[in-house]
Amino acid sequence: MNTLNIKQAATLAGVSRSTLYRSYIQTGRLSVTDDDYGKPAIDLSELLRVFPHIKHNDDEHKKTQDNTSEHEETEPVNSLLALELKKTRELLRVREEQLREASTREEKLLDLMASLQRQLTQDKKSEPVRAWWKIW
């Protein structure tokens, strides 16, 4: 999954870092996870859930906002979504491979269990059955 640090998330959402912390994270409206380095990170899909109409807010973008098309405004979000989709597909491929390996392992274990059960039943048939009350 694609995660953003707090500064990136605040920039995409068009709010300050402190506003993002105070109004969204501390109130529980936006969930935060830790990245690989233990720093707070926000999943892109979570950010899009809370801010469905994310716009890219650079100073240059604000000056020419009236002249820009809708396509240009959604370009950063689309690139982030494309990256998240690529990572999700890779994760799905890995999970499917793990599932195939687990299925193969399960079949081998079931075969082993069946052969051991056959051995046990054959061993029991070869031993004479003695009455429990006969000591010798």
Tab-separated table of N, CA, C and O in Angstrom:
chain	number	residue	atom	x	y	z
A	1	MET	N	0.827	-1.168	0.000
A	1	MET	CA	0.000	0.000	0.000
A	1	MET	C	0.877	1.239	0.000
A	1	MET	O	1.964	1.245	0.544
A	2	ASN	N	0.360	2.292	-0.575
A	2	ASN	CA	1.104	3.534	-0.674
A	2	ASN	C	0.800	4.397	0.544
A	2	ASN	O	-0.345	4.701	0.829
A	3	THR	N	1.851	4.765	1.255
A	3	THR	CA	1.665	5.597	2.432
A	3	THR	C	2.380	6.925	2.238
A	3	THR	O	3.349	7.023	1.489
A	4	LEU	N	1.874	7.920	2.922
A	4	LEU	CA	2.439	9.261	2.853
A	4	LEU	C	2.831	9.691	4.259
A	4	LEU	O	2.189	9.311	5.232
A	5	ASN	N	3.880	10.519	4.352
A	5	ASN	CA	4.182	11.052	5.673
A	5	ASN	C	3.186	12.173	5.966
A	5	ASN	O	2.383	12.561	5.115
A	6	ILE	N	3.233	12.684	7.166
A	6	ILE	CA	2.232	13.665	7.592
A	6	ILE	C	2.302	14.929	6.745
A	6	ILE	O	1.273	15.487	6.354
A	7	LYS	N	3.496	15.372	6.421
A	7	LYS	CA	3.653	16.595	5.635
A	7	LYS	C	3.064	16.418	4.236
A	7	LYS	O	2.344	17.287	3.734
A	8	GLN	N	3.349	15.282	3.594
A	8	GLN	CA	2.799	15.025	2.264
A	8	GLN	C	1.277	14.947	2.303
A	8	GLN	O	0.596	15.487	1.424
A	9	ALA	N	0.749	14.276	3.319
A	9	ALA	CA	-0.703	14.142	3.439
A	9	ALA	C	-1.356	15.501	3.651
A	9	ALA	O	-2.390	15.806	3.048
A	10	ALA	N	-0.747	16.331	4.483
A	10	ALA	CA	-1.307	17.658	4.732
A	10	ALA	C	-1.261	18.503	3.465
A	10	ALA	O	-2.212	19.229	3.154
A	11	THR	N	-0.180	18.394	2.703
A	11	THR	CA	-0.064	19.150	1.452
A	11	THR	C	-1.132	18.725	0.458
A	11	THR	O	-1.794	19.567	-0.154
A	12	LEU	N	-1.315	17.415	0.305
A	12	LEU	CA	-2.342	16.932	-0.622
A	12	LEU	C	-3.747	17.319	-0.166
A	12	LEU	O	-4.602	17.633	-0.983
A	13	ALA	N	-3.968	17.287	1.132
A	13	ALA	CA	-5.299	17.607	1.658
A	13	ALA	C	-5.567	19.103	1.655
A	13	ALA	O	-6.709	19.535	1.770
A	14	GLY	N	-4.512	19.913	1.555
A	14	GLY	CA	-4.697	21.356	1.532
A	14	GLY	C	-4.887	21.957	2.910
A	14	GLY	O	-5.515	23.003	3.052
A	15	VAL	N	-4.365	21.280	3.936
A	15	VAL	CA	-4.445	21.798	5.297
A	15	VAL	C	-3.038	21.789	5.887
A	15	VAL	O	-2.129	21.172	5.351
A	16	SER	N	-2.877	22.463	6.990
A	16	SER	CA	-1.566	22.475	7.645
A	16	SER	C	-1.374	21.177	8.423
A	16	SER	O	-2.336	20.453	8.711
A	17	ARG	N	-0.130	20.909	8.766
A	17	ARG	CA	0.169	19.705	9.543
A	17	ARG	C	-0.546	19.729	10.879
A	17	ARG	O	-1.113	18.728	11.317
A	18	SER	N	-0.528	20.882	11.540
A	18	SER	CA	-1.170	20.966	12.856
A	18	SER	C	-2.679	20.752	12.747
A	18	SER	O	-3.287	20.106	13.601
A	19	THR	N	-3.292	21.270	11.695
A	19	THR	CA	-4.732	21.056	11.496
A	19	THR	C	-5.011	19.586	11.242
A	19	THR	O	-5.982	19.030	11.757
A	20	LEU	N	-4.145	18.952	10.466
A	20	LEU	CA	-4.317	17.527	10.182
A	20	LEU	C	-4.245	16.724	11.489
A	20	LEU	O	-5.081	15.848	11.727
A	21	TYR	N	-3.281	17.051	12.344
A	21	TYR	CA	-3.171	16.368	13.630
A	21	TYR	C	-4.376	16.654	14.522
A	21	TYR	O	-5.013	15.746	15.037
A	22	ARG	N	-4.672	17.951	14.723
A	22	ARG	CA	-5.718	18.340	15.667
A	22	ARG	C	-7.107	17.897	15.233
A	22	ARG	O	-7.850	17.301	15.998
A	23	SER	N	-7.466	18.210	14.002
A	23	SER	CA	-8.849	18.021	13.573
A	23	SER	C	-9.152	16.639	13.019
A	23	SER	O	-10.314	16.242	12.959
A	24	TYR	N	-8.140	15.931	12.590
A	24	TYR	CA	-8.414	14.656	11.932
A	24	TYR	C	-7.798	13.461	12.647
A	24	TYR	O	-8.465	12.461	12.881
A	25	ILE	N	-6.531	13.551	13.006
A	25	ILE	CA	-5.866	12.392	13.608
A	25	ILE	C	-6.268	12.222	15.068
A	25	ILE	O	-6.666	11.139	15.492
A	26	GLN	N	-6.199	13.287	15.873
A	26	GLN	CA	-6.514	13.172	17.290
A	26	GLN	C	-7.985	12.899	17.545
A	26	GLN	O	-8.340	12.300	18.557
A	27	THR	N	-8.849	13.320	16.634
A	27	THR	CA	-10.276	13.053	16.811
A	27	THR	C	-10.670	11.680	16.281
A	27	THR	O	-11.798	11.258	16.468
A	28	GLY	N	-9.743	11.004	15.603
A	28	GLY	CA	-10.022	9.663	15.106
A	28	GLY	C	-10.662	9.628	13.732
A	28	GLY	O	-11.043	8.565	13.256
A	29	ARG	N	-10.799	10.765	13.097
A	29	ARG	CA	-11.397	10.784	11.757
A	29	ARG	C	-10.449	10.244	10.697
A	29	ARG	O	-10.879	9.785	9.650
A	30	LEU	N	-9.141	10.275	10.979
A	30	LEU	CA	-8.118	9.810	10.052
A	30	LEU	C	-7.171	8.898	10.821
A	30	LEU	O	-6.621	9.293	11.842
A	31	SER	N	-7.008	7.666	10.354
A	31	SER	CA	-6.141	6.728	11.071
A	31	SER	C	-4.710	6.817	10.559
A	31	SER	O	-4.469	7.091	9.388
A	32	VAL	N	-3.785	6.595	11.468
A	32	VAL	CA	-2.358	6.707	11.165
A	32	VAL	C	-1.690	5.393	11.519
A	32	VAL	O	-2.008	4.773	12.531
A	33	THR	N	-0.763	4.961	10.676
A	33	THR	CA	0.046	3.777	10.954
A	33	THR	C	1.503	4.197	11.011
A	33	THR	O	1.829	5.349	10.724
A	34	ASP	N	2.361	3.276	11.369
A	34	ASP	CA	3.794	3.559	11.376
A	34	ASP	C	4.416	3.013	10.108
A	34	ASP	O	4.079	1.915	9.654
A	35	ASP	N	5.343	3.782	9.522
A	35	ASP	CA	6.043	3.307	8.341
A	35	ASP	C	7.166	2.357	8.750
A	35	ASP	O	7.274	1.962	9.912
A	36	ASP	N	8.023	1.979	7.808
A	36	ASP	CA	9.096	1.027	8.085
A	36	ASP	C	10.099	1.550	9.108
A	36	ASP	O	10.821	0.781	9.732
A	37	TYR	N	10.165	2.851	9.263
A	37	TYR	CA	11.117	3.457	10.183
A	37	TYR	C	10.469	3.850	11.512
A	37	TYR	O	11.081	4.498	12.343
A	38	GLY	N	9.211	3.507	11.707
A	38	GLY	CA	8.518	3.803	12.950
A	38	GLY	C	7.927	5.199	13.010
A	38	GLY	O	7.466	5.637	14.051
A	39	LYS	N	7.935	5.919	11.895
A	39	LYS	CA	7.374	7.269	11.868
A	39	LYS	C	5.917	7.201	11.426
A	39	LYS	O	5.523	6.301	10.686
A	40	PRO	N	5.102	8.163	11.854
A	40	PRO	CA	3.678	8.118	11.478
A	40	PRO	C	3.496	8.288	9.972
A	40	PRO	O	4.161	9.107	9.343
A	41	ALA	N	2.595	7.490	9.423
A	41	ALA	CA	2.303	7.535	7.994
A	41	ALA	C	0.807	7.342	7.798
A	41	ALA	O	0.141	6.688	8.585
A	42	ILE	N	0.299	7.923	6.724
A	42	ILE	CA	-1.125	7.828	6.402
A	42	ILE	C	-1.264	7.106	5.079
A	42	ILE	O	-0.608	7.454	4.097
A	43	ASP	N	-2.117	6.098	5.052
A	43	ASP	CA	-2.366	5.370	3.833
A	43	ASP	C	-3.124	6.275	2.857
A	43	ASP	O	-4.009	7.025	3.253
A	44	LEU	N	-2.761	6.193	1.588
A	44	LEU	CA	-3.381	7.056	0.585
A	44	LEU	C	-4.888	6.826	0.503
A	44	LEU	O	-5.664	7.778	0.407
A	45	SER	N	-5.303	5.568	0.570
A	45	SER	CA	-6.736	5.292	0.490
A	45	SER	C	-7.485	5.893	1.684
A	45	SER	O	-8.617	6.350	1.553
A	46	GLU	N	-6.845	5.907	2.853
A	46	GLU	CA	-7.445	6.518	4.039
A	46	GLU	C	-7.568	8.027	3.850
A	46	GLU	O	-8.576	8.641	4.194
A	47	LEU	N	-6.541	8.630	3.269
A	47	LEU	CA	-6.572	10.067	3.016
A	47	LEU	C	-7.676	10.416	2.007
A	47	LEU	O	-8.401	11.394	2.175
A	48	LEU	N	-7.825	9.576	0.982
A	48	LEU	CA	-8.879	9.815	-0.018
A	48	LEU	C	-10.271	9.595	0.570
A	48	LEU	O	-11.233	10.199	0.126
A	49	ARG	N	-10.370	8.728	1.579
A	49	ARG	CA	-11.668	8.519	2.224
A	49	ARG	C	-12.103	9.777	2.962
A	49	ARG	O	-13.253	10.195	2.897
A	50	VAL	N	-11.158	10.406	3.676
A	50	VAL	CA	-11.485	11.588	4.465
A	50	VAL	C	-11.561	12.833	3.594
A	50	VAL	O	-12.401	13.700	3.798
A	51	PHE	N	-10.686	12.933	2.599
A	51	PHE	CA	-10.651	14.074	1.689
A	51	PHE	C	-10.932	13.580	0.267
A	51	PHE	O	-10.019	13.365	-0.518
A	52	PRO	N	-12.201	13.378	-0.091
A	52	PRO	CA	-12.505	12.800	-1.400
A	52	PRO	C	-12.142	13.712	-2.576
A	52	PRO	O	-11.935	13.224	-3.673
A	53	HIS	N	-12.051	15.008	-2.343
A	53	HIS	CA	-11.748	15.932	-3.441
A	53	HIS	C	-10.388	16.570	-3.208
A	53	HIS	O	-10.274	17.797	-3.119
A	54	ILE	N	-9.356	15.737	-3.142
A	54	ILE	CA	-8.002	16.247	-2.911
A	54	ILE	C	-7.546	17.034	-4.124
A	54	ILE	O	-7.710	16.610	-5.253
A	55	LYS	N	-6.963	18.193	-3.849
A	55	LYS	CA	-6.409	19.037	-4.905
A	55	LYS	C	-4.962	19.327	-4.572
A	55	LYS	O	-4.582	19.437	-3.414
A	56	HIS	N	-4.154	19.477	-5.593
A	56	HIS	CA	-2.742	19.800	-5.423
A	56	HIS	C	-2.631	21.297	-5.191
A	56	HIS	O	-3.058	22.095	-6.014
A	57	ASN	N	-2.052	21.725	-4.059
A	57	ASN	CA	-2.068	23.135	-3.678
A	57	ASN	C	-0.662	23.733	-3.592
A	57	ASN	O	-0.165	24.023	-2.521
A	58	ASP	N	0.013	23.934	-4.693
A	58	ASP	CA	1.265	24.682	-4.709
A	58	ASP	C	0.949	26.162	-4.835
A	58	ASP	O	-0.136	26.541	-5.270
A	59	ASP	N	1.913	27.033	-4.492
A	59	ASP	CA	1.699	28.473	-4.664
A	59	ASP	C	1.455	28.793	-6.136
A	59	ASP	O	0.590	29.591	-6.482
A	60	GLU	N	2.224	28.164	-6.997
A	60	GLU	CA	2.067	28.401	-8.429
A	60	GLU	C	0.709	27.907	-8.901
A	60	GLU	O	0.056	28.530	-9.726
A	61	HIS	N	0.280	26.789	-8.339
A	61	HIS	CA	-1.012	26.220	-8.708
A	61	HIS	C	-2.153	27.131	-8.257
A	61	HIS	O	-3.144	27.286	-8.950
A	62	LYS	N	-1.995	27.771	-7.084
A	62	LYS	CA	-3.042	28.671	-6.589
A	62	LYS	C	-3.190	29.889	-7.500
A	62	LYS	O	-4.288	30.369	-7.721
A	63	LYS	N	-2.071	30.391	-8.025
A	63	LYS	CA	-2.123	31.577	-8.888
A	63	LYS	C	-2.838	31.280	-10.197
A	63	LYS	O	-3.567	32.117	-10.718
A	64	THR	N	-2.621	30.088	-10.723
A	64	THR	CA	-3.197	29.754	-12.031
A	64	THR	C	-4.370	28.793	-11.921
A	64	THR	O	-4.731	28.154	-12.888
A	65	GLN	N	-4.961	28.711	-10.751
A	65	GLN	CA	-6.025	27.748	-10.519
A	65	GLN	C	-7.218	27.978	-11.449
A	65	GLN	O	-7.834	27.025	-11.905
A	66	ASP	N	-7.545	29.203	-11.721
A	66	ASP	CA	-8.686	29.492	-12.586
A	66	ASP	C	-8.427	29.046	-14.016
A	66	ASP	O	-9.373	28.738	-14.750
A	67	ASN	N	-7.179	28.994	-14.437
A	67	ASN	CA	-6.842	28.659	-15.816
A	67	ASN	C	-6.557	27.177	-16.028
A	67	ASN	O	-6.395	26.743	-17.156
A	68	THR	N	-6.477	26.420	-14.981
A	68	THR	CA	-6.132	25.003	-15.131
A	68	THR	C	-7.374	24.169	-15.367
A	68	THR	O	-8.477	24.516	-14.964
A	69	SER	N	-7.153	23.044	-16.018
A	69	SER	CA	-8.274	22.139	-16.285
A	69	SER	C	-8.386	21.130	-15.153
A	69	SER	O	-7.486	20.985	-14.317
A	70	GLU	N	-9.488	20.411	-15.137
A	70	GLU	CA	-9.721	19.407	-14.102
A	70	GLU	C	-8.695	18.286	-14.201
A	70	GLU	O	-8.277	17.713	-13.205
A	71	HIS	N	-8.254	17.998	-15.418
A	71	HIS	CA	-7.265	16.943	-15.629
A	71	HIS	C	-5.959	17.254	-14.913
A	71	HIS	O	-5.359	16.387	-14.293
A	72	GLU	N	-5.517	18.463	-14.973
A	72	GLU	CA	-4.262	18.855	-14.343
A	72	GLU	C	-4.372	18.825	-12.824
A	72	GLU	O	-3.399	18.552	-12.133
A	73	GLU	N	-5.537	19.095	-12.296
A	73	GLU	CA	-5.724	19.099	-10.848
A	73	GLU	C	-5.674	17.689	-10.265
A	73	GLU	O	-5.228	17.494	-9.154
A	74	THR	N	-6.142	16.723	-11.021
A	74	THR	CA	-6.190	15.357	-10.511
A	74	THR	C	-4.959	14.549	-10.881
A	74	THR	O	-4.841	13.396	-10.477
A	75	GLU	N	-4.028	15.130	-11.598
A	75	GLU	CA	-2.842	14.397	-12.037
A	75	GLU	C	-2.009	13.835	-10.879
A	75	GLU	O	-1.630	12.668	-10.909
A	76	PRO	N	-1.698	14.615	-9.819
A	76	PRO	CA	-0.919	14.038	-8.713
A	76	PRO	C	-1.647	12.890	-8.010
A	76	PRO	O	-1.033	11.894	-7.646
A	77	VAL	N	-2.936	13.022	-7.857
A	77	VAL	CA	-3.710	11.969	-7.196
A	77	VAL	C	-3.731	10.724	-8.073
A	77	VAL	O	-3.561	9.605	-7.580
A	78	ASN	N	-3.887	10.922	-9.387
A	78	ASN	CA	-3.903	9.777	-10.288
A	78	ASN	C	-2.578	9.037	-10.273
A	78	ASN	O	-2.548	7.806	-10.309
A	79	SER	N	-1.482	9.759	-10.224
A	79	SER	CA	-0.185	9.087	-10.196
A	79	SER	C	-0.007	8.316	-8.896
A	79	SER	O	0.547	7.214	-8.895
A	80	LEU	N	-0.475	8.870	-7.788
A	80	LEU	CA	-0.394	8.154	-6.514
A	80	LEU	C	-1.287	6.911	-6.524
A	80	LEU	O	-0.908	5.856	-6.027
A	81	LEU	N	-2.458	7.040	-7.117
A	81	LEU	CA	-3.360	5.891	-7.206
A	81	LEU	C	-2.782	4.811	-8.116
A	81	LEU	O	-2.924	3.619	-7.838
A	82	ALA	N	-2.139	5.207	-9.206
A	82	ALA	CA	-1.515	4.240	-10.104
A	82	ALA	C	-0.396	3.487	-9.375
A	82	ALA	O	-0.253	2.267	-9.531
A	83	LEU	N	0.372	4.192	-8.582
A	83	LEU	CA	1.438	3.561	-7.802
A	83	LEU	C	0.847	2.585	-6.784
A	83	LEU	O	1.341	1.469	-6.618
A	84	GLU	N	-0.215	2.989	-6.118
A	84	GLU	CA	-0.862	2.105	-5.140
A	84	GLU	C	-1.435	0.872	-5.825
A	84	GLU	O	-1.323	-0.240	-5.311
A	85	LEU	N	-2.020	1.050	-7.010
A	85	LEU	CA	-2.561	-0.079	-7.762
A	85	LEU	C	-1.455	-1.054	-8.152
A	85	LEU	O	-1.616	-2.271	-8.037
A	86	LYS	N	-0.324	-0.536	-8.574
A	86	LYS	CA	0.813	-1.387	-8.946
A	86	LYS	C	1.292	-2.199	-7.751
A	86	LYS	O	1.517	-3.408	-7.859
A	87	LYS	N	1.418	-1.546	-6.599
A	87	LYS	CA	1.866	-2.248	-5.397
A	87	LYS	C	0.835	-3.283	-4.947
A	87	LYS	O	1.192	-4.368	-4.502
A	88	THR	N	-0.438	-2.955	-5.073
A	88	THR	CA	-1.497	-3.888	-4.679
A	88	THR	C	-1.492	-5.119	-5.576
A	88	THR	O	-1.660	-6.243	-5.107
A	89	ARG	N	-1.288	-4.917	-6.871
A	89	ARG	CA	-1.227	-6.059	-7.787
A	89	ARG	C	-0.031	-6.949	-7.483
A	89	ARG	O	-0.123	-8.177	-7.561
A	90	GLU	N	1.091	-6.356	-7.157
A	90	GLU	CA	2.276	-7.138	-6.792
A	90	GLU	C	2.011	-7.940	-5.521
A	90	GLU	O	2.358	-9.117	-5.429
A	91	LEU	N	1.365	-7.315	-4.546
A	91	LEU	CA	1.018	-8.009	-3.307
A	91	LEU	C	0.058	-9.164	-3.582
A	91	LEU	O	0.206	-10.253	-3.022
A	92	LEU	N	-0.903	-8.946	-4.459
A	92	LEU	CA	-1.853	-9.994	-4.828
A	92	LEU	C	-1.135	-11.159	-5.496
A	92	LEU	O	-1.419	-12.325	-5.207
A	93	ARG	N	-0.175	-10.863	-6.373
A	93	ARG	CA	0.585	-11.915	-7.045
A	93	ARG	C	1.358	-12.757	-6.021
A	93	ARG	O	1.356	-13.981	-6.079
A	94	VAL	N	1.980	-12.094	-5.053
A	94	VAL	CA	2.732	-12.801	-4.020
A	94	VAL	C	1.801	-13.667	-3.182
A	94	VAL	O	2.112	-14.827	-2.879
A	95	ARG	N	0.642	-13.140	-2.807
A	95	ARG	CA	-0.322	-13.903	-1.990
A	95	ARG	C	-0.836	-15.128	-2.743
A	95	ARG	O	-1.025	-16.193	-2.167
A	96	GLU	N	-1.088	-14.980	-4.052
A	96	GLU	CA	-1.552	-16.122	-4.837
A	96	GLU	C	-0.477	-17.197	-4.910
A	96	GLU	O	-0.779	-18.390	-4.829
A	97	GLU	N	0.771	-16.794	-5.032
A	97	GLU	CA	1.871	-17.749	-5.051
A	97	GLU	C	1.981	-18.465	-3.710
A	97	GLU	O	2.155	-19.686	-3.653
A	98	GLN	N	1.830	-17.720	-2.618
A	98	GLN	CA	1.868	-18.333	-1.293
A	98	GLN	C	0.713	-19.313	-1.115
A	98	GLN	O	0.865	-20.368	-0.493
A	99	LEU	N	-0.451	-18.972	-1.653
A	99	LEU	CA	-1.612	-19.851	-1.555
A	99	LEU	C	-1.371	-21.150	-2.322
A	99	LEU	O	-1.715	-22.236	-1.844
A	100	ARG	N	-0.765	-21.063	-3.508
A	100	ARG	CA	-0.454	-22.272	-4.274
A	100	ARG	C	0.536	-23.154	-3.508
A	100	ARG	O	0.379	-24.374	-3.460
A	101	GLU	N	1.552	-22.548	-2.908
A	101	GLU	CA	2.528	-23.310	-2.136
A	101	GLU	C	1.869	-23.981	-0.936
A	101	GLU	O	2.159	-25.140	-0.627
A	102	ALA	N	0.985	-23.277	-0.264
A	102	ALA	CA	0.295	-23.842	0.897
A	102	ALA	C	-0.612	-24.998	0.478
A	102	ALA	O	-0.703	-26.006	1.181
A	103	SER	N	-1.244	-24.868	-0.666
A	103	SER	CA	-2.120	-25.926	-1.159
A	103	SER	C	-1.307	-27.186	-1.476
A	103	SER	O	-1.721	-28.299	-1.142
A	104	THR	N	-0.156	-26.999	-2.096
A	104	THR	CA	0.724	-28.130	-2.393
A	104	THR	C	1.194	-28.796	-1.106
A	104	THR	O	1.193	-30.033	-0.988
A	105	ARG	N	1.566	-27.992	-0.125
A	105	ARG	CA	2.004	-28.510	1.169
A	105	ARG	C	0.876	-29.297	1.842
A	105	ARG	O	1.108	-30.373	2.417
A	106	GLU	N	-0.332	-28.777	1.750
A	106	GLU	CA	-1.485	-29.455	2.364
A	106	GLU	C	-1.720	-30.813	1.717
A	106	GLU	O	-1.966	-31.813	2.399
A	107	GLU	N	-1.623	-30.898	0.390
A	107	GLU	CA	-1.821	-32.169	-0.300
A	107	GLU	C	-0.772	-33.194	0.133
A	107	GLU	O	-1.092	-34.361	0.377
A	108	LYS	N	0.478	-32.762	0.251
A	108	LYS	CA	1.541	-33.675	0.685
A	108	LYS	C	1.289	-34.176	2.099
A	108	LYS	O	1.474	-35.359	2.392
A	109	LEU	N	0.872	-33.282	2.979
A	109	LEU	CA	0.601	-33.677	4.361
A	109	LEU	C	-0.592	-34.629	4.462
A	109	LEU	O	-0.577	-35.569	5.266
A	110	LEU	N	-1.607	-34.398	3.644
A	110	LEU	CA	-2.764	-35.311	3.659
A	110	LEU	C	-2.357	-36.689	3.166
A	110	LEU	O	-2.817	-37.709	3.710
A	111	ASP	N	-1.522	-36.763	2.126
A	111	ASP	CA	-1.035	-38.054	1.640
A	111	ASP	C	-0.216	-38.767	2.710
A	111	ASP	O	-0.349	-39.977	2.922
A	112	LEU	N	0.649	-38.021	3.396
A	112	LEU	CA	1.460	-38.593	4.458
A	112	LEU	C	0.588	-39.116	5.589
A	112	LEU	O	0.808	-40.213	6.114
A	113	MET	N	-0.433	-38.337	5.955
A	113	MET	CA	-1.335	-38.744	7.025
A	113	MET	C	-2.091	-40.028	6.640
A	113	MET	O	-2.246	-40.930	7.454
A	114	ALA	N	-2.531	-40.122	5.386
A	114	ALA	CA	-3.249	-41.312	4.936
A	114	ALA	C	-2.336	-42.541	4.966
A	114	ALA	O	-2.753	-43.630	5.389
A	115	SER	N	-1.092	-42.383	4.541
A	115	SER	CA	-0.176	-43.532	4.558
A	115	SER	C	0.129	-43.966	5.995
A	115	SER	O	0.235	-45.161	6.282
A	116	LEU	N	0.282	-43.001	6.910
A	116	LEU	CA	0.522	-43.354	8.310
A	116	LEU	C	-0.685	-44.067	8.923
A	116	LEU	O	-0.530	-45.001	9.724
A	117	GLN	N	-1.880	-43.655	8.555
A	117	GLN	CA	-3.084	-44.319	9.061
A	117	GLN	C	-3.153	-45.760	8.550
A	117	GLN	O	-3.537	-46.668	9.274
A	118	ARG	N	-2.770	-45.956	7.276
A	118	ARG	CA	-2.755	-47.323	6.728
A	118	ARG	C	-1.753	-48.192	7.487
A	118	ARG	O	-2.030	-49.340	7.809
A	119	GLN	N	-0.593	-47.642	7.779
A	119	GLN	CA	0.414	-48.393	8.541
A	119	GLN	C	-0.108	-48.766	9.929
A	119	GLN	O	0.096	-49.889	10.392
A	120	LEU	N	-0.765	-47.840	10.582
A	120	LEU	CA	-1.294	-48.116	11.925
A	120	LEU	C	-2.343	-49.215	11.896
A	120	LEU	O	-2.361	-50.087	12.772
A	121	THR	N	-3.233	-49.161	10.935
A	121	THR	CA	-4.282	-50.193	10.865
A	121	THR	C	-3.681	-51.537	10.508
A	121	THR	O	-4.153	-52.574	10.992
A	122	GLN	N	-2.631	-51.594	9.710
A	122	GLN	CA	-1.985	-52.868	9.374
A	122	GLN	C	-1.255	-53.426	10.589
A	122	GLN	O	-1.256	-54.633	10.826
A	123	ASP	N	-0.614	-52.575	11.373
A	123	ASP	CA	0.083	-53.029	12.571
A	123	ASP	C	-0.898	-53.598	13.592
A	123	ASP	O	-0.602	-54.587	14.262
A	124	LYS	N	-2.059	-53.016	13.732
A	124	LYS	CA	-3.059	-53.494	14.691
A	124	LYS	C	-3.616	-54.853	14.268
A	124	LYS	O	-3.914	-55.700	15.090
A	125	LYS	N	-3.765	-55.062	12.966
A	125	LYS	CA	-4.305	-56.332	12.482
A	125	LYS	C	-3.321	-57.469	12.716
A	125	LYS	O	-3.711	-58.601	12.946
A	126	SER	N	-2.031	-57.199	12.657
A	126	SER	CA	-1.033	-58.259	12.817
A	126	SER	C	-0.848	-58.679	14.273
A	126	SER	O	-0.428	-59.798	14.548
A	127	GLU	N	-1.143	-57.829	15.238
A	127	GLU	CA	-1.015	-58.176	16.654
A	127	GLU	C	-2.249	-58.961	17.115
A	127	GLU	O	-3.373	-58.581	16.807
A	128	PRO	N	-2.022	-60.045	17.876
A	128	PRO	CA	-3.189	-60.770	18.400
A	128	PRO	C	-3.855	-59.946	19.500
A	128	PRO	O	-3.205	-59.280	20.283
A	129	VAL	N	-5.128	-59.979	19.536
A	129	VAL	CA	-5.882	-59.227	20.527
A	129	VAL	C	-6.000	-60.080	21.794
A	129	VAL	O	-6.475	-61.205	21.743
A	130	ARG	N	-5.514	-59.512	22.899
A	130	ARG	CA	-5.604	-60.220	24.174
A	130	ARG	C	-6.681	-59.572	25.018
A	130	ARG	O	-6.899	-58.376	24.952
A	131	ALA	N	-7.288	-60.360	25.819
A	131	ALA	CA	-8.299	-59.848	26.727
A	131	ALA	C	-7.616	-59.049	27.817
A	131	ALA	O	-6.534	-59.390	28.275
A	132	TRP	N	-8.223	-58.006	28.252
A	132	TRP	CA	-7.608	-57.119	29.234
A	132	TRP	C	-7.463	-57.774	30.608
A	132	TRP	O	-6.632	-57.390	31.399
A	133	TRP	N	-8.270	-58.771	30.858
A	133	TRP	CA	-8.195	-59.388	32.192
A	133	TRP	C	-7.115	-60.456	32.279
A	133	TRP	O	-6.789	-60.899	33.343
A	134	LYS	N	-6.537	-60.858	31.147
A	134	LYS	CA	-5.471	-61.826	31.170
A	134	LYS	C	-4.137	-61.110	31.301
A	134	LYS	O	-3.759	-60.308	30.448
A	135	ILE	N	-3.464	-61.353	32.393
A	135	ILE	CA	-2.213	-60.655	32.652
A	135	ILE	C	-1.096	-61.291	31.835
A	135	ILE	O	-0.253	-60.616	31.298
A	136	TRP	N	-0.999	-62.617	31.712
A	136	TRP	CA	0.062	-63.266	30.942
A	136	TRP	C	-0.459	-64.247	30.002
A	136	TRP	O	-1.471	-64.612	29.752
